[in-house]
Amino acid sequence: MQGADPVSRAPRVLFTFNSPEDIHDFATGCDGDIGGLSTTHLDLETSPEINKTIGRTATGKFWGEMRLGVKTGMEEKMRSGYAGFRNKKRPSLFGNITEDVSMIRTSFFANIQTNGPVSSDLWQHRIYFQRNDNSWEDVYLPFENFVRTNSGELSENQIAMARDGIRSIGISILGGNSGISGHYELGIDSIRVENEENVIRTAPGELPYSS
């Protein structure tokens, strides 16, 4: 009897942001949806000047206005200063992913939801950028460095993330946590998973990859 094929350890692209269809796979949300004043958009950026260094004709652009105030009548009723996007329902490497939508460089976070025992848990990792010239770079976020949060607060009980049951992946900006407001913009080419041995780290000023 033939044995099972070995598990592939090759890098795997989960999401790309290079076409209108790619962008349609994601849903956005911000405090403006429930009484805040922030705005958020996820669009296709087709500027050759922006995309030529990575050999793309289009990439994703997550942008909007971060506002810390709220609409009249919502004072002391809600927490403002956030915006984000997450994937909609689609099959992926991790199984069935379900929709759950719920300057400023230091305020971007990567977010993961899993099929854990508490459905409102959100695993977060701050996105640290090496470059200060608005050029493209790869950002690597080890799974073990994500922290467990719930309702916007760090959970006292930190447990290991259930990596075999990931439901959604997204990016958010949390201006309310740092008291920062104003225009924000982040370019995104892809979201992928890699094993540690495949990670190629680049120094500031080097291209993240060639293609």
PDB file of C-alpha atoms in Angstrom:
ATOM      1  CA  MET A   1       0.000   0.000   0.000  1.00  0.00           C
ATOM      2  CA  GLN A   2       1.383   3.379  -0.965  1.00  0.00           C
ATOM      3  CA  GLY A   3       2.009   5.731   1.931  1.00  0.00           C
ATOM      4  CA  ALA A   4       0.697   9.263   2.221  1.00  0.00           C
ATOM      5  CA  ASP A   5       2.543  12.016   0.427  1.00  0.00           C
ATOM      6  CA  PRO A   6       4.912  13.965   2.690  1.00  0.00           C
ATOM      7  CA  VAL A   7       3.674  17.307   3.975  1.00  0.00           C
ATOM      8  CA  SER A   8       4.999  20.124   1.820  1.00  0.00           C
ATOM      9  CA  ARG A   9       7.180  22.679   3.591  1.00  0.00           C
ATOM     10  CA  ALA A  10       7.334  24.987   0.584  1.00  0.00           C
ATOM     11  CA  PRO A  11       6.188  28.615   0.966  1.00  0.00           C
ATOM     12  CA  ARG A  12       2.491  29.042   0.245  1.00  0.00           C
ATOM     13  CA  VAL A  13       0.711  32.210  -0.906  1.00  0.00           C
ATOM     14  CA  LEU A  14      -2.627  32.551   0.879  1.00  0.00           C
ATOM     15  CA  PHE A  15      -3.853  35.818  -0.615  1.00  0.00           C
ATOM     16  CA  THR A  16      -2.749  38.202  -3.343  1.00  0.00           C
ATOM     17  CA  PHE A  17      -3.810  41.796  -3.929  1.00  0.00           C
ATOM     18  CA  ASN A  18      -3.133  42.109  -7.658  1.00  0.00           C
ATOM     19  CA  SER A  19      -6.574  42.118  -9.313  1.00  0.00           C
ATOM     20  CA  PRO A  20     -10.140  43.333  -8.723  1.00  0.00           C
ATOM     21  CA  GLU A  21     -11.098  39.738  -7.900  1.00  0.00           C
ATOM     22  CA  ASP A  22      -8.412  39.612  -5.205  1.00  0.00           C
ATOM     23  CA  ILE A  23      -9.688  42.796  -3.587  1.00  0.00           C
ATOM     24  CA  HIS A  24     -13.255  41.480  -3.689  1.00  0.00           C
ATOM     25  CA  ASP A  25     -12.181  38.586  -1.445  1.00  0.00           C
ATOM     26  CA  PHE A  26     -11.858  40.992   1.483  1.00  0.00           C
ATOM     27  CA  ALA A  27     -14.279  42.960   3.642  1.00  0.00           C
ATOM     28  CA  THR A  28     -13.466  46.220   5.426  1.00  0.00           C
ATOM     29  CA  GLY A  29     -14.723  47.755   8.647  1.00  0.00           C
ATOM     30  CA  CYS A  30     -14.026  50.710  10.919  1.00  0.00           C
ATOM     31  CA  ASP A  31     -15.457  52.641  13.836  1.00  0.00           C
ATOM     32  CA  GLY A  32     -17.352  54.785  11.306  1.00  0.00           C
ATOM     33  CA  ASP A  33     -19.689  51.833  10.769  1.00  0.00           C
ATOM     34  CA  ILE A  34     -21.075  52.095  14.298  1.00  0.00           C
ATOM     35  CA  GLY A  35     -20.940  55.781  15.165  1.00  0.00           C
ATOM     36  CA  GLY A  36     -17.306  56.804  14.856  1.00  0.00           C
ATOM     37  CA  LEU A  37     -15.723  59.145  12.314  1.00  0.00           C
ATOM     38  CA  SER A  38     -12.948  57.038  10.778  1.00  0.00           C
ATOM     39  CA  THR A  39     -13.059  55.840   7.165  1.00  0.00           C
ATOM     40  CA  THR A  40     -11.450  52.848   5.461  1.00  0.00           C
ATOM     41  CA  HIS A  41     -10.955  51.563   1.916  1.00  0.00           C
ATOM     42  CA  LEU A  42      -9.227  48.638   0.238  1.00  0.00           C
ATOM     43  CA  ASP A  43      -8.580  49.489  -3.408  1.00  0.00           C
ATOM     44  CA  LEU A  44      -6.395  48.415  -6.307  1.00  0.00           C
ATOM     45  CA  GLU A  45      -3.302  50.595  -6.798  1.00  0.00           C
ATOM     46  CA  THR A  46      -2.273  50.587 -10.481  1.00  0.00           C
ATOM     47  CA  SER A  47       0.421  53.280 -10.464  1.00  0.00           C
ATOM     48  CA  PRO A  48       3.523  51.991 -12.354  1.00  0.00           C
ATOM     49  CA  GLU A  49       5.727  54.218 -10.215  1.00  0.00           C
ATOM     50  CA  ILE A  50       4.588  52.441  -7.060  1.00  0.00           C
ATOM     51  CA  ASN A  51       4.533  48.877  -8.387  1.00  0.00           C
ATOM     52  CA  LYS A  52       7.460  48.661 -10.803  1.00  0.00           C
ATOM     53  CA  THR A  53      10.112  47.772  -8.212  1.00  0.00           C
ATOM     54  CA  ILE A  54       8.359  44.467  -7.417  1.00  0.00           C
ATOM     55  CA  GLY A  55       7.303  43.675 -10.985  1.00  0.00           C
ATOM     56  CA  ARG A  56       3.557  44.074 -10.416  1.00  0.00           C
ATOM     57  CA  THR A  57       0.973  45.905 -12.489  1.00  0.00           C
ATOM     58  CA  ALA A  58      -1.288  46.321  -9.450  1.00  0.00           C
ATOM     59  CA  THR A  59      -1.203  45.948  -5.663  1.00  0.00           C
ATOM     60  CA  GLY A  60      -3.605  46.524  -2.812  1.00  0.00           C
ATOM     61  CA  LYS A  61      -3.960  49.873  -1.052  1.00  0.00           C
ATOM     62  CA  PHE A  62      -5.455  49.953   2.444  1.00  0.00           C
ATOM     63  CA  TRP A  63      -6.180  53.586   3.272  1.00  0.00           C
ATOM     64  CA  GLY A  64      -8.502  56.069   4.899  1.00  0.00           C
ATOM     65  CA  GLU A  65      -8.766  58.665   7.628  1.00  0.00           C
ATOM     66  CA  MET A  66      -8.202  57.788  11.280  1.00  0.00           C
ATOM     67  CA  ARG A  67     -10.396  59.845  13.626  1.00  0.00           C
ATOM     68  CA  LEU A  68     -10.574  59.613  17.388  1.00  0.00           C
ATOM     69  CA  GLY A  69     -13.904  61.436  17.802  1.00  0.00           C
ATOM     70  CA  VAL A  70     -17.432  60.055  17.503  1.00  0.00           C
ATOM     71  CA  LYS A  71     -20.743  61.260  16.124  1.00  0.00           C
ATOM     72  CA  THR A  72     -23.038  63.330  18.306  1.00  0.00           C
ATOM     73  CA  GLY A  73     -24.846  61.149  20.793  1.00  0.00           C
ATOM     74  CA  MET A  74     -22.201  58.416  20.767  1.00  0.00           C
ATOM     75  CA  GLU A  75     -19.914  59.981  23.350  1.00  0.00           C
ATOM     76  CA  GLU A  76     -18.874  57.489  26.060  1.00  0.00           C
ATOM     77  CA  LYS A  77     -20.806  54.747  24.237  1.00  0.00           C
ATOM     78  CA  MET A  78     -18.095  53.375  21.979  1.00  0.00           C
ATOM     79  CA  ARG A  79     -14.376  53.125  21.418  1.00  0.00           C
ATOM     80  CA  SER A  80     -13.156  54.896  18.286  1.00  0.00           C
ATOM     81  CA  GLY A  81      -9.914  54.975  16.332  1.00  0.00           C
ATOM     82  CA  TYR A  82      -9.773  51.682  14.420  1.00  0.00           C
ATOM     83  CA  ALA A  83     -10.095  50.338  10.886  1.00  0.00           C
ATOM     84  CA  GLY A  84      -9.229  47.077   9.202  1.00  0.00           C
ATOM     85  CA  PHE A  85      -9.911  44.390   6.635  1.00  0.00           C
ATOM     86  CA  ARG A  86     -10.227  40.602   6.693  1.00  0.00           C
ATOM     87  CA  ASN A  87     -10.816  37.876   4.157  1.00  0.00           C
ATOM     88  CA  LYS A  88     -14.307  36.764   3.262  1.00  0.00           C
ATOM     89  CA  LYS A  89     -15.384  33.120   3.261  1.00  0.00           C
ATOM     90  CA  ARG A  90     -13.183  31.004   0.998  1.00  0.00           C
ATOM     91  CA  PRO A  91     -11.281  27.717   1.084  1.00  0.00           C
ATOM     92  CA  SER A  92      -7.627  28.033   2.021  1.00  0.00           C
ATOM     93  CA  LEU A  93      -4.586  26.183   3.251  1.00  0.00           C
ATOM     94  CA  PHE A  94      -6.084  26.122   6.735  1.00  0.00           C
ATOM     95  CA  GLY A  95      -9.539  24.833   5.754  1.00  0.00           C
ATOM     96  CA  ASN A  96     -12.711  26.877   5.483  1.00  0.00           C
ATOM     97  CA  ILE A  97     -12.221  30.548   6.342  1.00  0.00           C
ATOM     98  CA  THR A  98     -15.342  32.440   7.387  1.00  0.00           C
ATOM     99  CA  GLU A  99     -16.018  36.152   7.179  1.00  0.00           C
ATOM    100  CA  ASP A 100     -15.695  38.121  10.431  1.00  0.00           C
ATOM    101  CA  VAL A 101     -15.387  41.876   9.955  1.00  0.00           C
ATOM    102  CA  SER A 102     -15.521  43.600  12.935  1.00  0.00           C
ATOM    103  CA  MET A 103       3.004  59.171  10.850  1.00  0.00           C
ATOM    104  CA  ILE A 104       0.942  55.948  11.928  1.00  0.00           C
ATOM    105  CA  ARG A 105       3.535  53.325  10.941  1.00  0.00           C
ATOM    106  CA  THR A 106       3.636  51.862  14.455  1.00  0.00           C
ATOM    107  CA  SER A 107      -0.163  51.443  14.630  1.00  0.00           C
ATOM    108  CA  PHE A 108      -0.637  48.668  12.041  1.00  0.00           C
ATOM    109  CA  PHE A 109      -1.410  45.152  13.296  1.00  0.00           C
ATOM    110  CA  ALA A 110      -1.812  41.727  11.726  1.00  0.00           C
ATOM    111  CA  ASN A 111      -4.899  39.868  13.003  1.00  0.00           C
ATOM    112  CA  ILE A 112      -5.773  36.172  13.032  1.00  0.00           C
ATOM    113  CA  GLN A 113      -8.965  34.481  14.219  1.00  0.00           C
ATOM    114  CA  THR A 114      -9.084  30.753  14.901  1.00  0.00           C
ATOM    115  CA  ASN A 115     -11.638  28.063  15.672  1.00  0.00           C
ATOM    116  CA  GLY A 116     -10.648  28.195  19.325  1.00  0.00           C
ATOM    117  CA  PRO A 117     -12.973  27.788  22.327  1.00  0.00           C
ATOM    118  CA  VAL A 118     -13.652  31.567  22.548  1.00  0.00           C
ATOM    119  CA  SER A 119     -14.955  32.815  19.199  1.00  0.00           C
ATOM    120  CA  SER A 120     -14.302  36.486  20.060  1.00  0.00           C
ATOM    121  CA  ASP A 121     -10.565  35.931  20.601  1.00  0.00           C
ATOM    122  CA  LEU A 122      -8.285  37.755  18.171  1.00  0.00           C
ATOM    123  CA  TRP A 123      -4.576  37.038  17.858  1.00  0.00           C
ATOM    124  CA  GLN A 124      -2.547  40.151  17.086  1.00  0.00           C
ATOM    125  CA  HIS A 125       0.997  41.076  16.135  1.00  0.00           C
ATOM    126  CA  ARG A 126       2.214  44.632  15.636  1.00  0.00           C
ATOM    127  CA  ILE A 127       3.687  45.152  12.156  1.00  0.00           C
ATOM    128  CA  TYR A 128       7.212  46.525  12.430  1.00  0.00           C
ATOM    129  CA  PHE A 129       8.705  48.160   9.345  1.00  0.00           C
ATOM    130  CA  GLN A 130      12.455  48.382   8.714  1.00  0.00           C
ATOM    131  CA  ARG A 131      12.305  51.007   5.998  1.00  0.00           C
ATOM    132  CA  ASN A 132      11.522  54.685   6.273  1.00  0.00           C
ATOM    133  CA  ASP A 133      11.395  55.560   2.569  1.00  0.00           C
ATOM    134  CA  ASN A 134       7.955  54.104   1.716  1.00  0.00           C
ATOM    135  CA  SER A 135       9.539  51.351  -0.394  1.00  0.00           C
ATOM    136  CA  TRP A 136       8.350  47.737  -0.510  1.00  0.00           C
ATOM    137  CA  GLU A 137       9.575  45.205   2.027  1.00  0.00           C
ATOM    138  CA  ASP A 138       8.721  41.730   3.296  1.00  0.00           C
ATOM    139  CA  VAL A 139       7.524  41.659   6.908  1.00  0.00           C
ATOM    140  CA  TYR A 140       7.817  38.324   8.742  1.00  0.00           C
ATOM    141  CA  LEU A 141       5.585  37.651  11.750  1.00  0.00           C
ATOM    142  CA  PRO A 142       6.254  34.362  13.608  1.00  0.00           C
ATOM    143  CA  PHE A 143       3.058  32.624  14.726  1.00  0.00           C
ATOM    144  CA  GLU A 144       4.446  32.138  18.224  1.00  0.00           C
ATOM    145  CA  ASN A 145       4.787  35.912  18.672  1.00  0.00           C
ATOM    146  CA  PHE A 146       1.086  36.668  18.186  1.00  0.00           C
ATOM    147  CA  VAL A 147      -0.710  37.558  21.418  1.00  0.00           C
ATOM    148  CA  ARG A 148      -4.249  36.710  22.404  1.00  0.00           C
ATOM    149  CA  THR A 149      -6.676  39.639  22.707  1.00  0.00           C
ATOM    150  CA  ASN A 150     -10.404  39.955  23.323  1.00  0.00           C
ATOM    151  CA  SER A 151     -12.607  43.018  22.839  1.00  0.00           C
ATOM    152  CA  GLY A 152      -9.550  45.103  22.100  1.00  0.00           C
ATOM    153  CA  GLU A 153      -7.724  44.222  25.295  1.00  0.00           C
ATOM    154  CA  LEU A 154      -4.781  41.913  25.963  1.00  0.00           C
ATOM    155  CA  SER A 155      -6.022  38.656  27.512  1.00  0.00           C
ATOM    156  CA  GLU A 156      -4.521  37.784  30.892  1.00  0.00           C
ATOM    157  CA  ASN A 157      -4.511  34.079  30.010  1.00  0.00           C
ATOM    158  CA  GLN A 158      -2.117  33.661  27.076  1.00  0.00           C
ATOM    159  CA  ILE A 159      -2.393  30.273  25.364  1.00  0.00           C
ATOM    160  CA  ALA A 160      -0.907  28.805  22.174  1.00  0.00           C
ATOM    161  CA  MET A 161      -2.708  29.705  18.950  1.00  0.00           C
ATOM    162  CA  ALA A 162      -4.587  26.824  17.287  1.00  0.00           C
ATOM    163  CA  ARG A 163      -2.721  27.014  13.981  1.00  0.00           C
ATOM    164  CA  ASP A 164      -4.678  24.115  12.491  1.00  0.00           C
ATOM    165  CA  GLY A 165      -7.966  26.026  12.701  1.00  0.00           C
ATOM    166  CA  ILE A 166      -7.340  29.509  11.315  1.00  0.00           C
ATOM    167  CA  ARG A 167     -10.558  31.230  10.201  1.00  0.00           C
ATOM    168  CA  SER A 168      -9.547  34.715   9.098  1.00  0.00           C
ATOM    169  CA  ILE A 169      -6.481  36.815   8.420  1.00  0.00           C
ATOM    170  CA  GLY A 170      -6.399  40.585   8.164  1.00  0.00           C
ATOM    171  CA  ILE A 171      -4.693  43.871   8.916  1.00  0.00           C
ATOM    172  CA  SER A 172      -5.907  46.737  11.068  1.00  0.00           C
ATOM    173  CA  ILE A 173      -4.808  50.150  12.222  1.00  0.00           C
ATOM    174  CA  LEU A 174      -5.422  51.066  15.859  1.00  0.00           C
ATOM    175  CA  GLY A 175      -5.024  54.812  16.147  1.00  0.00           C
ATOM    176  CA  GLY A 176      -7.118  54.923  19.300  1.00  0.00           C
ATOM    177  CA  ASN A 177      -4.521  52.908  21.218  1.00  0.00           C
ATOM    178  CA  SER A 178      -1.770  55.426  20.504  1.00  0.00           C
ATOM    179  CA  GLY A 179      -3.859  58.585  20.236  1.00  0.00           C
ATOM    180  CA  ILE A 180      -2.892  59.092  16.571  1.00  0.00           C
ATOM    181  CA  SER A 181      -5.231  60.484  13.925  1.00  0.00           C
ATOM    182  CA  GLY A 182      -4.946  61.543  10.285  1.00  0.00           C
ATOM    183  CA  HIS A 183      -4.498  59.946   6.883  1.00  0.00           C
ATOM    184  CA  TYR A 184      -3.176  56.386   6.714  1.00  0.00           C
ATOM    185  CA  GLU A 185      -2.107  54.265   3.768  1.00  0.00           C
ATOM    186  CA  LEU A 186      -0.499  50.826   3.447  1.00  0.00           C
ATOM    187  CA  GLY A 187       0.421  48.994   0.250  1.00  0.00           C
ATOM    188  CA  ILE A 188       0.005  45.201   0.234  1.00  0.00           C
ATOM    189  CA  ASP A 189       1.128  42.692  -2.392  1.00  0.00           C
ATOM    190  CA  SER A 190       0.432  39.313  -0.769  1.00  0.00           C
ATOM    191  CA  ILE A 191      -0.031  37.356   2.442  1.00  0.00           C
ATOM    192  CA  ARG A 192       1.832  34.062   2.589  1.00  0.00           C
ATOM    193  CA  VAL A 193       3.130  31.458   5.015  1.00  0.00           C
ATOM    194  CA  GLU A 194       6.711  30.229   5.119  1.00  0.00           C
ATOM    195  CA  ASN A 195       8.822  28.000   7.310  1.00  0.00           C
ATOM    196  CA  GLU A 196      11.609  29.675   9.234  1.00  0.00           C
ATOM    197  CA  GLU A 197      14.302  28.038   7.103  1.00  0.00           C
ATOM    198  CA  ASN A 198      12.851  29.662   3.965  1.00  0.00           C
ATOM    199  CA  VAL A 199      12.827  33.199   5.321  1.00  0.00           C
ATOM    200  CA  ILE A 200      15.238  35.511   3.497  1.00  0.00           C
ATOM    201  CA  ARG A 201      15.763  38.661   5.496  1.00  0.00           C
ATOM    202  CA  THR A 202      16.789  41.824   3.691  1.00  0.00           C
ATOM    203  CA  ALA A 203      18.587  44.881   4.977  1.00  0.00           C
ATOM    204  CA  PRO A 204      16.953  48.305   4.678  1.00  0.00           C
ATOM    205  CA  GLY A 205      17.364  49.551   1.108  1.00  0.00           C
ATOM    206  CA  GLU A 206      17.414  46.104  -0.518  1.00  0.00           C
ATOM    207  CA  LEU A 207      14.525  44.861  -2.628  1.00  0.00           C
ATOM    208  CA  PRO A 208      12.396  42.268  -0.769  1.00  0.00           C
ATOM    209  CA  TYR A 209      12.410  39.934  -3.775  1.00  0.00           C
ATOM    210  CA  SER A 210      12.821  39.971  -7.510  1.00  0.00           C
ATOM    211  CA  SER A 211      10.140  38.792  -9.926  1.00  0.00           C
TER     212      SER A 211
END
